[in-house]
Amino acid sequence: MTGAGADAVTVGVVVLTMGDRRQELQALVESVAAQEGPPATVVVLGQGVELPPLPADAAAVELPENLGIPGGRNAGVQWLREHGGVDVVVVLDDDGLLPQTDTLRLVREAFTDNPRLGIVSFRIVDEEGLTQRRHVPRLGASDPLQSGPVTTFLGGAHAIRMQVIEEVGEFPASFFYAHEEADFAWRALDAGWEIDYRADAVLRHPRTEATRHAVYYRNTGRNRVWLAKRHLPAILVPVYLTSWAAYTLVQRPPLSGLRQWWAGFFEGVRVPCPPRRPIRWRTVWRMTRLGRPPII
């Protein structure tokens, strides 16, 4: 069902910012306002910073501190709940842009057509229209123009059915940064929801490297351990962590980065991150059939 049925799907857009991308933020909000169909509810959250002036149709929320990416998203979802609620939550990076006017319409139609669709992952392109390999949520040299079911999604450009959040819970705020999407995706898959990568839903974003974040290596190492401890059957935990340790070594990070990664890894081993709710073996098999068993 498309058309009028899809138009009945209400959309809320959550944008987190640290206040240093005023022009990009303005352009993003304007690109959301230019979308076809019913207007989305837009909330911009300043992570411990004062927000710049925003268009009148975007709500401004200044958080007293930086809650991290998952904590900030949770605050945005809570704001949407308190202001009437929506059917779908769209999360966009503050330096991104929706270059097409049909993106939110495509999202509405996707959720309308498939009642078991829980998450839509957008395609991210750079200024030249190219997609970095790390922005395709599949293993291997996958074609970024190929849509289809996946086992995770992109943090900077995605849409989640609000019902999924209500059912499986919020993003893990304690992660702060890195792998919070995988944590949420595994819970959604275990609850029977589907995740689709949609090549036709596009966010334009400057070409960047994940290692630009100061906490990248430490949080990546720590949160991989937490992810495994929280959600994998016990027998798969050492397999998963061994494969990721080997992968990290093969990538040959700088010595300082490797030290931070191992520091984070052992922090994850030492520090608990409850609750522990292992996914079911049928979810493991389902992820394997989708091309990404939860040991890689």
Coordinates of C-alpha atoms in Angstrom, one line a residue:
M1 CA 0.0 0.0 0.0
T2 CA 1.4 3.4 -1.0
G3 CA 0.1 6.9 -1.7
A4 CA -2.5 8.0 0.8
G5 CA -1.8 5.1 3.1
A6 CA 1.8 6.0 3.3
D7 CA 1.0 9.6 3.9
A8 CA -0.7 8.6 7.2
V9 CA 2.7 7.5 8.6
T10 CA 4.0 10.3 10.8
V11 CA 7.7 10.9 10.8
G12 CA 9.9 12.6 13.4
V13 CA 13.5 13.6 12.6
V14 CA 16.2 13.7 15.3
V15 CA 19.4 15.6 14.7
L16 CA 22.3 15.8 17.2
T17 CA 24.8 18.5 17.1
M18 CA 27.8 19.9 19.0
G19 CA 27.2 23.4 17.7
D20 CA 30.1 23.7 15.3
R21 CA 28.3 23.0 12.0
R22 CA 25.8 25.9 11.8
Q23 CA 25.7 26.2 8.0
E24 CA 25.5 22.4 7.5
L25 CA 22.7 22.1 10.1
Q26 CA 20.7 24.9 8.5
A27 CA 21.0 23.2 5.1
L28 CA 20.0 19.8 6.5
V29 CA 16.9 21.2 8.2
E30 CA 15.9 23.0 5.0
S31 CA 16.3 19.8 3.0
V32 CA 14.0 18.0 5.5
A33 CA 11.4 20.7 5.1
A34 CA 11.6 20.3 1.3
Q35 CA 10.5 16.7 1.4
E36 CA 7.4 15.5 -0.4
G37 CA 4.3 14.6 1.6
P38 CA 3.2 15.6 5.1
P39 CA 5.9 17.6 7.0
A40 CA 8.0 15.8 9.5
T41 CA 8.4 16.8 13.1
V42 CA 12.0 17.9 13.5
V43 CA 14.0 18.2 16.8
V44 CA 17.6 19.4 17.0
L45 CA 19.4 18.5 20.2
G46 CA 22.5 20.5 21.2
Q47 CA 24.8 18.1 23.1
G48 CA 25.9 20.4 26.0
V49 CA 26.1 23.4 23.6
E50 CA 24.0 26.5 22.8
L51 CA 22.1 26.0 19.5
P52 CA 22.3 28.5 16.7
P53 CA 19.0 30.0 15.4
L54 CA 17.0 27.4 13.6
P55 CA 14.1 27.5 11.1
A56 CA 10.8 28.0 12.8
D57 CA 9.6 24.5 12.0
A58 CA 12.5 22.8 13.9
A59 CA 12.4 22.4 17.6
A60 CA 15.5 23.3 19.5
V61 CA 16.5 21.3 22.7
E62 CA 19.7 22.2 24.5
L63 CA 20.9 19.3 26.6
P64 CA 22.9 20.2 29.7
E65 CA 25.7 17.9 28.8
N66 CA 27.0 15.7 26.0
L67 CA 25.1 12.4 26.5
G68 CA 26.9 10.7 23.6
I69 CA 25.4 9.5 20.4
P70 CA 23.0 6.8 21.9
G71 CA 22.1 8.9 24.9
G72 CA 21.3 11.9 22.6
R73 CA 19.2 9.8 20.3
N74 CA 17.3 8.5 23.3
A75 CA 16.6 12.1 24.4
G76 CA 15.3 12.9 20.9
V77 CA 13.0 9.9 21.0
Q78 CA 11.7 10.9 24.4
W79 CA 11.0 14.5 23.2
L80 CA 9.0 13.1 20.3
R81 CA 7.0 10.9 22.7
E82 CA 6.2 13.9 24.9
H83 CA 5.1 16.0 21.9
G84 CA 2.5 13.8 20.4
G85 CA 4.6 10.8 19.2
V86 CA 5.3 9.6 15.7
D87 CA 5.2 6.3 13.8
V88 CA 8.8 6.5 12.5
V89 CA 11.9 8.1 13.9
V90 CA 14.5 9.2 11.4
V91 CA 18.0 10.0 12.6
L92 CA 20.3 12.2 10.5
D93 CA 23.9 13.5 11.0
D94 CA 24.0 17.2 11.4
D95 CA 26.5 17.6 8.5
G96 CA 24.4 15.6 6.2
L97 CA 21.8 16.6 3.6
L98 CA 18.9 15.0 1.8
P99 CA 19.6 15.7 -1.8
Q100 CA 16.4 14.2 -3.1
T101 CA 12.9 15.4 -2.1
D102 CA 11.3 11.9 -2.1
T103 CA 13.4 10.3 0.7
L104 CA 10.9 10.6 3.5
R105 CA 8.1 9.5 1.1
L106 CA 10.2 6.4 0.2
V107 CA 10.6 5.7 4.0
R108 CA 6.9 6.0 4.6
E109 CA 6.1 3.7 1.8
A110 CA 8.6 1.1 2.9
F111 CA 7.1 0.9 6.4
T112 CA 3.6 0.9 5.0
D113 CA 4.3 -1.9 2.5
N114 CA 6.0 -4.2 5.0
P115 CA 4.5 -4.4 8.5
R116 CA 7.5 -6.4 9.8
L117 CA 10.0 -3.8 8.6
G118 CA 11.6 -2.4 11.7
I119 CA 14.6 -0.3 10.4
V120 CA 15.6 1.3 7.1
S121 CA 19.3 2.1 6.6
F122 CA 19.9 4.9 4.1
R123 CA 22.7 5.0 1.5
I124 CA 25.3 7.6 2.3
V125 CA 27.2 9.3 -0.5
D126 CA 30.0 11.9 -0.5
E127 CA 30.2 15.1 -2.4
E128 CA 31.1 13.1 -5.6
G129 CA 28.2 10.7 -5.2
L130 CA 30.4 7.9 -4.1
T131 CA 29.7 5.5 -1.1
Q132 CA 32.5 4.5 1.2
R133 CA 32.8 0.8 1.8
R134 CA 32.2 1.2 5.5
H135 CA 28.9 2.7 4.8
V136 CA 27.5 -0.4 3.2
P137 CA 26.1 -2.6 6.0
R138 CA 27.1 -5.9 4.4
L139 CA 30.3 -8.0 4.3
G140 CA 32.5 -8.2 1.3
A141 CA 32.8 -5.7 -1.6
S142 CA 29.1 -5.1 -1.8
D143 CA 27.5 -2.9 -4.4
P144 CA 26.2 0.2 -2.7
L145 CA 23.4 0.5 -5.2
Q146 CA 22.0 -2.9 -4.3
S147 CA 19.1 -2.7 -1.8
G148 CA 18.1 -5.6 0.4
P149 CA 17.9 -7.1 3.9
V150 CA 20.8 -6.6 6.2
T151 CA 21.7 -7.3 9.9
T152 CA 22.7 -3.8 11.0
F153 CA 22.3 -0.2 9.9
L154 CA 24.1 3.1 9.5
G155 CA 24.0 5.4 12.5
G156 CA 24.1 8.7 10.6
A157 CA 21.1 8.0 8.3
H158 CA 18.4 5.6 9.3
A159 CA 14.7 5.3 10.2
I160 CA 13.2 3.1 12.9
R161 CA 9.6 2.2 13.5
M162 CA 8.7 3.7 16.9
Q163 CA 7.0 0.4 17.7
V164 CA 10.4 -1.3 17.6
I165 CA 11.9 1.1 20.1
E166 CA 8.9 0.6 22.4
E167 CA 9.3 -3.2 22.1
V168 CA 13.1 -3.7 22.4
G169 CA 14.2 -0.6 24.3
E170 CA 16.3 2.4 23.6
F171 CA 19.9 2.7 22.4
P172 CA 22.5 1.6 25.0
A173 CA 23.5 5.0 26.5
S174 CA 26.5 3.6 28.2
F175 CA 28.2 2.9 24.9
F176 CA 28.5 6.7 24.3
Y177 CA 29.9 6.2 20.8
A178 CA 30.5 3.1 18.6
H179 CA 28.4 0.0 17.9
E180 CA 25.2 1.2 19.5
E181 CA 23.5 0.5 16.2
A182 CA 24.7 -3.2 16.2
D183 CA 23.4 -3.5 19.8
F184 CA 20.0 -2.2 18.8
A185 CA 19.9 -4.2 15.5
W186 CA 20.6 -7.5 17.2
R187 CA 17.7 -6.9 19.7
A188 CA 15.4 -5.9 16.8
L189 CA 16.3 -9.0 14.8
D190 CA 15.8 -11.2 17.8
A191 CA 12.3 -9.8 18.3
G192 CA 11.5 -10.8 14.7
W193 CA 11.8 -7.4 12.9
E194 CA 13.5 -6.9 9.6
I195 CA 16.2 -4.4 8.6
D196 CA 16.5 -3.1 5.0
Y197 CA 19.3 -1.2 3.3
R198 CA 17.7 1.1 0.8
A199 CA 19.9 2.5 -1.9
D200 CA 17.2 4.9 -3.1
A201 CA 17.0 6.7 0.3
V202 CA 20.1 8.9 0.1
L203 CA 21.9 11.1 2.6
R204 CA 24.8 13.2 1.2
H205 CA 27.6 13.5 3.8
P206 CA 31.2 14.8 3.6
R207 CA 33.8 12.0 3.1
T208 CA 35.3 11.2 6.5
E209 CA 37.2 8.5 8.4
A210 CA 35.8 6.9 11.5
T211 CA 39.2 7.4 13.2
R212 CA 38.7 11.1 13.3
H213 CA 36.9 10.7 16.6
A214 CA 39.2 10.9 19.6
V215 CA 37.5 8.0 21.3
Y216 CA 37.3 5.8 18.3
Y217 CA 39.8 3.1 19.1
R218 CA 39.1 2.8 22.9
N219 CA 35.3 2.8 22.5
T220 CA 35.4 0.4 19.5
G221 CA 37.4 -2.1 21.6
R222 CA 35.3 -1.7 24.7
N223 CA 31.9 -1.7 23.0
R224 CA 32.7 -4.8 20.9
V225 CA 33.2 -6.7 24.2
W226 CA 30.0 -5.3 25.7
L227 CA 28.1 -6.1 22.6
A228 CA 29.2 -9.8 22.8
K229 CA 28.7 -10.0 26.6
R230 CA 25.2 -8.5 26.4
H231 CA 23.8 -10.4 23.4
L232 CA 25.7 -13.5 22.2
P233 CA 25.2 -17.1 23.4
A234 CA 28.1 -17.8 25.7
I235 CA 29.8 -20.2 23.4
L236 CA 30.1 -17.5 20.6
V237 CA 31.5 -14.7 22.8
P238 CA 35.2 -15.8 22.6
V239 CA 34.8 -16.6 18.9
Y240 CA 33.4 -13.2 18.1
L241 CA 36.0 -11.3 20.2
T242 CA 38.9 -13.4 18.7
S243 CA 37.7 -12.6 15.2
W244 CA 37.5 -8.9 15.9
A245 CA 40.9 -8.8 17.6
A246 CA 42.4 -10.5 14.5
Y247 CA 40.6 -8.1 12.2
T248 CA 41.9 -5.1 14.1
L249 CA 45.5 -6.4 13.9
V250 CA 45.2 -7.0 10.2
Q251 CA 44.0 -3.4 9.7
R252 CA 47.4 -2.3 11.1
P253 CA 46.2 0.7 13.1
P254 CA 48.9 3.1 14.5
L255 CA 50.6 1.9 17.7
S256 CA 48.8 4.6 19.7
G257 CA 45.5 3.5 18.3
L258 CA 46.2 -0.2 19.0
R259 CA 47.1 0.6 22.6
Q260 CA 43.8 2.4 23.0
W261 CA 41.9 -0.4 21.4
W262 CA 43.4 -3.0 23.8
A263 CA 42.8 -0.7 26.7
G264 CA 39.1 -0.5 25.7
F265 CA 39.0 -4.2 25.1
F266 CA 40.1 -5.0 28.6
E267 CA 37.9 -2.3 30.0
G268 CA 35.0 -4.1 28.4
V269 CA 36.1 -7.4 29.9
R270 CA 36.5 -5.9 33.3
V271 CA 33.5 -3.6 33.5
P272 CA 29.9 -5.0 33.3
C273 CA 27.3 -3.6 30.9
P274 CA 24.0 -5.1 31.8
P275 CA 21.5 -6.4 31.0
R276 CA 22.6 -9.7 29.5
R277 CA 20.0 -11.0 27.1
P278 CA 21.5 -13.5 24.6
I279 CA 19.9 -13.6 21.2
R280 CA 18.2 -16.9 20.2
W281 CA 20.0 -19.5 18.1
R282 CA 17.4 -19.0 15.4
T283 CA 18.4 -15.4 15.3
V284 CA 22.0 -16.5 14.9
W285 CA 21.0 -18.7 12.0
R286 CA 18.9 -15.9 10.5
M287 CA 21.8 -13.5 10.6
T288 CA 24.0 -16.2 9.0
R289 CA 21.6 -16.7 6.1
L290 CA 21.6 -12.9 5.6
G291 CA 25.4 -13.1 5.1
R292 CA 26.7 -11.9 8.4
P293 CA 26.8 -14.5 11.2
P294 CA 27.4 -12.8 14.6
I295 CA 31.0 -14.1 14.9
I296 CA 32.4 -11.8 12.2

